[in-house]
Coordinates of C-alpha atoms and ligand atoms in Angstrom, one line a residue:
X22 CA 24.2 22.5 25.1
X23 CA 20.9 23.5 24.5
X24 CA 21.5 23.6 21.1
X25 CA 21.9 20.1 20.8
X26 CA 19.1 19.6 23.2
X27 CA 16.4 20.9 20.9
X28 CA 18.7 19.3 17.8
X29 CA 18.6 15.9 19.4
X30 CA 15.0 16.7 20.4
X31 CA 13.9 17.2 17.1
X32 CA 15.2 14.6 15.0
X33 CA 13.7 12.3 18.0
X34 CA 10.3 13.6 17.2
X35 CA 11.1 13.5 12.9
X36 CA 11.8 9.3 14.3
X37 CA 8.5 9.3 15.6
X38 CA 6.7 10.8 13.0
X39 CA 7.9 8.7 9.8
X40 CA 5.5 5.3 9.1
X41 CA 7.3 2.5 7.5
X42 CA 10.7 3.6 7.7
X43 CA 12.4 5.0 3.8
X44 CA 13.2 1.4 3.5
X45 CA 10.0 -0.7 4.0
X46 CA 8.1 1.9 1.7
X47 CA 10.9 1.4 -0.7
X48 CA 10.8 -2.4 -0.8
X49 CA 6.8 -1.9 -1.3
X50 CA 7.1 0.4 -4.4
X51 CA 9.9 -1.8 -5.6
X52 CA 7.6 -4.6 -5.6
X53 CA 4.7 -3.2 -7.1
X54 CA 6.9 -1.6 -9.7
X55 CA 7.8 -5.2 -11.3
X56 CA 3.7 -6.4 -10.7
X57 CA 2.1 -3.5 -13.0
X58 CA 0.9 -4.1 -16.2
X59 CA 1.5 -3.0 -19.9
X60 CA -0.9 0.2 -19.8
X61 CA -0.2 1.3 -16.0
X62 CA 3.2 0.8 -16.6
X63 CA 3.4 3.7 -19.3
X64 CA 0.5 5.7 -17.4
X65 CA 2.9 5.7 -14.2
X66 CA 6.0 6.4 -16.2
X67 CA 4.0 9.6 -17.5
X68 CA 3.0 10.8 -14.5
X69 CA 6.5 10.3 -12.6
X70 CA 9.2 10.5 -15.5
X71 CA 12.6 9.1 -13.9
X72 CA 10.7 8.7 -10.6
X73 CA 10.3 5.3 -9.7
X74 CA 7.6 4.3 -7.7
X75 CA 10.3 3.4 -4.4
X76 CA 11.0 6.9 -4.6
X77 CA 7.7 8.1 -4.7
X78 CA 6.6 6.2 -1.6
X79 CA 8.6 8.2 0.6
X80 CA 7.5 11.6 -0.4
X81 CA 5.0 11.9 1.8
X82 CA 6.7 11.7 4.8
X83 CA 9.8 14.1 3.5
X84 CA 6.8 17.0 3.1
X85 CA 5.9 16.8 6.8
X86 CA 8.8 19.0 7.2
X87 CA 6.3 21.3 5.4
X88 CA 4.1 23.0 7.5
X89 CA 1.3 23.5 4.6
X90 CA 0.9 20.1 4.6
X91 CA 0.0 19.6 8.4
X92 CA -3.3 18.8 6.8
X93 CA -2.7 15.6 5.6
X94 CA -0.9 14.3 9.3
X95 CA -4.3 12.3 10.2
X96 CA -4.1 10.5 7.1
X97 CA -1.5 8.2 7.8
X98 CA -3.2 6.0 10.2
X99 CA -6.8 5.2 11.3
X100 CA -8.3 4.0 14.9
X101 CA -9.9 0.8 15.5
X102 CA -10.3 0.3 19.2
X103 CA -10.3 -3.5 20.6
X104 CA -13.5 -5.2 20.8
X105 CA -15.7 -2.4 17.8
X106 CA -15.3 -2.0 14.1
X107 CA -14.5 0.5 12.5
X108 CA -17.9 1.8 12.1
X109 CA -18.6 1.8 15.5
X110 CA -15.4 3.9 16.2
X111 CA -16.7 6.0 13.9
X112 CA -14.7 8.0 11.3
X113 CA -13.1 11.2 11.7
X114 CA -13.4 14.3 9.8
X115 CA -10.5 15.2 8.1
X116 CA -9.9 11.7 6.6
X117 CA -8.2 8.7 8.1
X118 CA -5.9 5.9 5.9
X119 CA -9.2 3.7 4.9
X120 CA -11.0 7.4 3.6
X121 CA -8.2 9.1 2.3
X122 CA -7.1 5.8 0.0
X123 CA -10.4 5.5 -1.4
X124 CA -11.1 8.9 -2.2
X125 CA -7.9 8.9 -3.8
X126 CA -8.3 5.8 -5.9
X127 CA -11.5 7.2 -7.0
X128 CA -9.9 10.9 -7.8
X129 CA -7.6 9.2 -9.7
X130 CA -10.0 6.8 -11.7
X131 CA -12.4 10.0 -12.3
X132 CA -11.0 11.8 -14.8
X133 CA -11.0 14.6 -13.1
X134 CA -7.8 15.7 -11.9
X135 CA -5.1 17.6 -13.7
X136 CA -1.8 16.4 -13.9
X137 CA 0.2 17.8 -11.3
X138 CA -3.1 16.5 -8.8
X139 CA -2.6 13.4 -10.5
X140 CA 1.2 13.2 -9.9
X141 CA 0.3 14.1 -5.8
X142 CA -2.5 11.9 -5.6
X143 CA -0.6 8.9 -6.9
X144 CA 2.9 9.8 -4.6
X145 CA 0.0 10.0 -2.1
X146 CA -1.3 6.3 -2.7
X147 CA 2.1 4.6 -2.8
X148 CA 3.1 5.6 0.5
X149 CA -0.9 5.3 2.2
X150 CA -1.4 1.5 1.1
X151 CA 2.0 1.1 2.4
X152 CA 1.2 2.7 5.7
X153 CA -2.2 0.4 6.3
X154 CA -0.1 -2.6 6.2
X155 CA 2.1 -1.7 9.4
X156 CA -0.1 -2.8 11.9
X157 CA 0.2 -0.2 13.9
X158 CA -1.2 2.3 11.8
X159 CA -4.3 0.8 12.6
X160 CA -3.7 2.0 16.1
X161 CA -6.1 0.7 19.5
X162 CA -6.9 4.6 20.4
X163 CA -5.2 4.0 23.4
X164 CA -0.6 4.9 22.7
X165 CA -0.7 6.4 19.2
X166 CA -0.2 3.1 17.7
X167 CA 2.3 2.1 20.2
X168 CA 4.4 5.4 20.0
X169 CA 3.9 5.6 23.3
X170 CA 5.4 2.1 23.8
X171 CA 8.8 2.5 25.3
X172 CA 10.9 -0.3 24.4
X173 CA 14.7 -0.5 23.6
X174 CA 16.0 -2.4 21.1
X175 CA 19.1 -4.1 21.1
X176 CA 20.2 -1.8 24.2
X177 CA 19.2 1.6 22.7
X178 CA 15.9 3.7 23.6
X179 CA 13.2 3.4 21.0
X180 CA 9.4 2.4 20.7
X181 CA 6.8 0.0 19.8
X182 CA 5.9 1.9 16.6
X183 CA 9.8 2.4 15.1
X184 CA 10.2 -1.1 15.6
X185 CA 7.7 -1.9 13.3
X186 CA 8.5 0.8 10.8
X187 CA 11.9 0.4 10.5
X188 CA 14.1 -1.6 13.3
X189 CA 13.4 -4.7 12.5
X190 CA 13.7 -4.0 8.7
X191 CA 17.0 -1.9 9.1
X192 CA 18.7 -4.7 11.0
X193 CA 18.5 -6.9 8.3
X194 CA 21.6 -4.9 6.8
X195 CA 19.6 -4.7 3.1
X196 CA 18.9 -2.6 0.6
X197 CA 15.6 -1.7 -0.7
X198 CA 16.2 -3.4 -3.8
X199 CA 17.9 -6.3 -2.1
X200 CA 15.1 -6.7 0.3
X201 CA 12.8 -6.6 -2.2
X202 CA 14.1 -9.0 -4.5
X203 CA 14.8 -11.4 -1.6
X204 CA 10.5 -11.2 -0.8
X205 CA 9.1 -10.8 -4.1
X206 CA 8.0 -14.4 -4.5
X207 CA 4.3 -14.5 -4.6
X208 CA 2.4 -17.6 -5.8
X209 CA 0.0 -16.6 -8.2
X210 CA -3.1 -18.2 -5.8
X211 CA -1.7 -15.4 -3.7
X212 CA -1.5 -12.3 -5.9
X213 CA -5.4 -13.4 -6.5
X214 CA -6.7 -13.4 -3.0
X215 CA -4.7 -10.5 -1.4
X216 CA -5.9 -8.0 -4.4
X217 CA -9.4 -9.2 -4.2
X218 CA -10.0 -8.3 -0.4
X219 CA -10.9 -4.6 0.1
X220 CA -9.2 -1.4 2.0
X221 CA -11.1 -2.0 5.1
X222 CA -10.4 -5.7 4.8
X223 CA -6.2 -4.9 4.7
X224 CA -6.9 -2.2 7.9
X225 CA -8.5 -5.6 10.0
X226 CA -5.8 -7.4 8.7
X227 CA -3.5 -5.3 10.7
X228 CA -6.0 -4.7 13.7
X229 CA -5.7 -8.3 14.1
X230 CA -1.9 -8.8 14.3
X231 CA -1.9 -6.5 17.1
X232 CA -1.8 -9.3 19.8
X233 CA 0.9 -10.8 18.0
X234 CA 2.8 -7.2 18.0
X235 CA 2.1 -6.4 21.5
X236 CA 3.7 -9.7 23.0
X237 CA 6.5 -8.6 24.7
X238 CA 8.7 -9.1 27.0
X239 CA 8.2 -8.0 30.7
X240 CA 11.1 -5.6 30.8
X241 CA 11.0 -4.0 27.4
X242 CA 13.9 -5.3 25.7
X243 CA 13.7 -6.2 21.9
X244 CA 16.6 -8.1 20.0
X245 CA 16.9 -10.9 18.3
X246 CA 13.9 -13.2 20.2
X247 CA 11.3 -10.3 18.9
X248 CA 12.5 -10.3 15.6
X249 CA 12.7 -14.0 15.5
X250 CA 8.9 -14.0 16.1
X251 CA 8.1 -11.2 13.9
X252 CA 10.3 -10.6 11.1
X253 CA 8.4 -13.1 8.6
X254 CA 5.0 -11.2 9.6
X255 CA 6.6 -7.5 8.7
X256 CA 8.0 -9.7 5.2
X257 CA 4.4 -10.9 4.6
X258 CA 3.3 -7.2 5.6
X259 CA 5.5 -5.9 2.8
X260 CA 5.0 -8.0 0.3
X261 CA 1.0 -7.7 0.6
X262 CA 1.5 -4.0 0.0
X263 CA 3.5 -4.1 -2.9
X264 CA 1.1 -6.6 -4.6
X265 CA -1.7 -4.8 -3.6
X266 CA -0.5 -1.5 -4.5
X267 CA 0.2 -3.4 -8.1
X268 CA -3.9 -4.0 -7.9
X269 CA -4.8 -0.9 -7.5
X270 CA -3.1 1.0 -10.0
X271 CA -3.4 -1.7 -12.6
X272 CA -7.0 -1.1 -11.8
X273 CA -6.6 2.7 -11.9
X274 CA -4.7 2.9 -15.5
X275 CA -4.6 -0.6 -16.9
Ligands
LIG14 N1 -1.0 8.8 16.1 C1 -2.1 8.3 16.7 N2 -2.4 7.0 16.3 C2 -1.4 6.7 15.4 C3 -1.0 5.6 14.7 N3 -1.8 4.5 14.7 N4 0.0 5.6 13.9 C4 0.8 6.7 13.8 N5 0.5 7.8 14.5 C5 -0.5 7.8 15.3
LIG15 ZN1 3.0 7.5 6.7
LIG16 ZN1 4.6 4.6 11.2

């Protein structure tokens, strides 16, 4: 009994951990995938060999398990309290999303790194400009970007946070690849706008969804009335990323 206890324990706190579930960073590395060009194309391939850039994305959650890189824990989310910027909330020292993505696209661009830093740095990338576009990984300061939200959904204990990362997505009954095809329909006007705003534009972005994301019902209960309301902003969310993520390395290699 009370090994099944600390079992059930456990994998509750793994679900709490992960960002975007395996399948929304999957449909984001799918999309950028099929958006790089020519030369980051065969810079990518280099780097990754048979590793596609869906299964990349998710490699930075699987190594949390690991715990040499506890490290890098703070770098999946950033704080942006109502009513300040982010430079008011000031930034914290062992790197937040907005830091950590920057540093890396400019680690990457430099020249610098070898090529098994290179491979990290880029598995590291996919799966960060993924996590900036959940909106709650750009959390209020105040319920660990609404982990601390209890909520069920569709009967079953969960919280605002897994929602986001992957209830509403997982309830769609899709594949990554099928979800991704189904989305990956950007106008060109589009692909132009979202890769010309900047990292810290994408983190207000999600700040600003969060009264959206926070209208709930009195009594907790999610199903279908939430994801009605939300399921074409986590779409948008996803499809942002995957373009952007595009932009970026197309910038980094191409
Ligand atoms: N811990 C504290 N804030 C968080 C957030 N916004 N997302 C994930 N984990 C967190
Ligand atoms: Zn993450
Ligand atoms: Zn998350």
């Amino acid at each position: 009994m009370k090994k099944i206890l600390l079992a059930s324990l456990l994998i509750f706190q793994a679900q709490v951990l992960f960002a975007w579930g395996q399948i929304g960073h999957r449909i984001i590395g799918d999309i950028a995938q099929s958006h790089l060009n020519k030369k980051a194309q065969v810079a990518v391939n280099s780097l990754l060999g048979h590793e596609t850039l869906a299964m990349s994305s998710t490699w930075m959650d699987f190594v949390r398990a690991d715990t040499s890189y506890d490290y890098t824990h703070p770098w999946h989310y950033t704080t942006i309290p109502e009513g300040k910027t982010y430079e008011e909330a000031g930034t914290v020292e062992e790197g937040d999303i907005i830091q950590t993505i920057n540093r890396l696209i400019n680690e990457l661009k430099s020249g610098t790194l070898g090529t098994e830093q290179k491979v990290v740095a880029l598995r590291f990338l996919v799966h960060l400009v993924g996590d900036i576009h959940q909106p709650l990984h750009v959390g209020g300061g105040e319920d660990k970007g609404g982990n601390d939200v209890r909520v069920t959904w569709f009967g079953d204990k969960s919280n605002l946070h897994k929602v986001w990362d992957s209830e509403i997505i997982n309830s769609q009954q899709l594949s990554y690849t099928e979800y991704a095809d189904a989305i990956n329909h950007p106008t060109l006007s589009q692909m132009r706008a979202w890769q010309a705003a900047s990292v810290l534009d994408w983190a207000y972005e999600s700040k600003d969804l969060r009264s959206q994301v926070y209208t709930l019902p009195e009594d907790g209960r999610l199903s279908h009335n939430y994801t009605f309301n939300n399921i074409a902003t986590v779409e948008l969310r996803l499809l942002q990323a995957g373009v952007r993520l595009a932009g970026v390395l197309n910038d980094i290699f191409g």
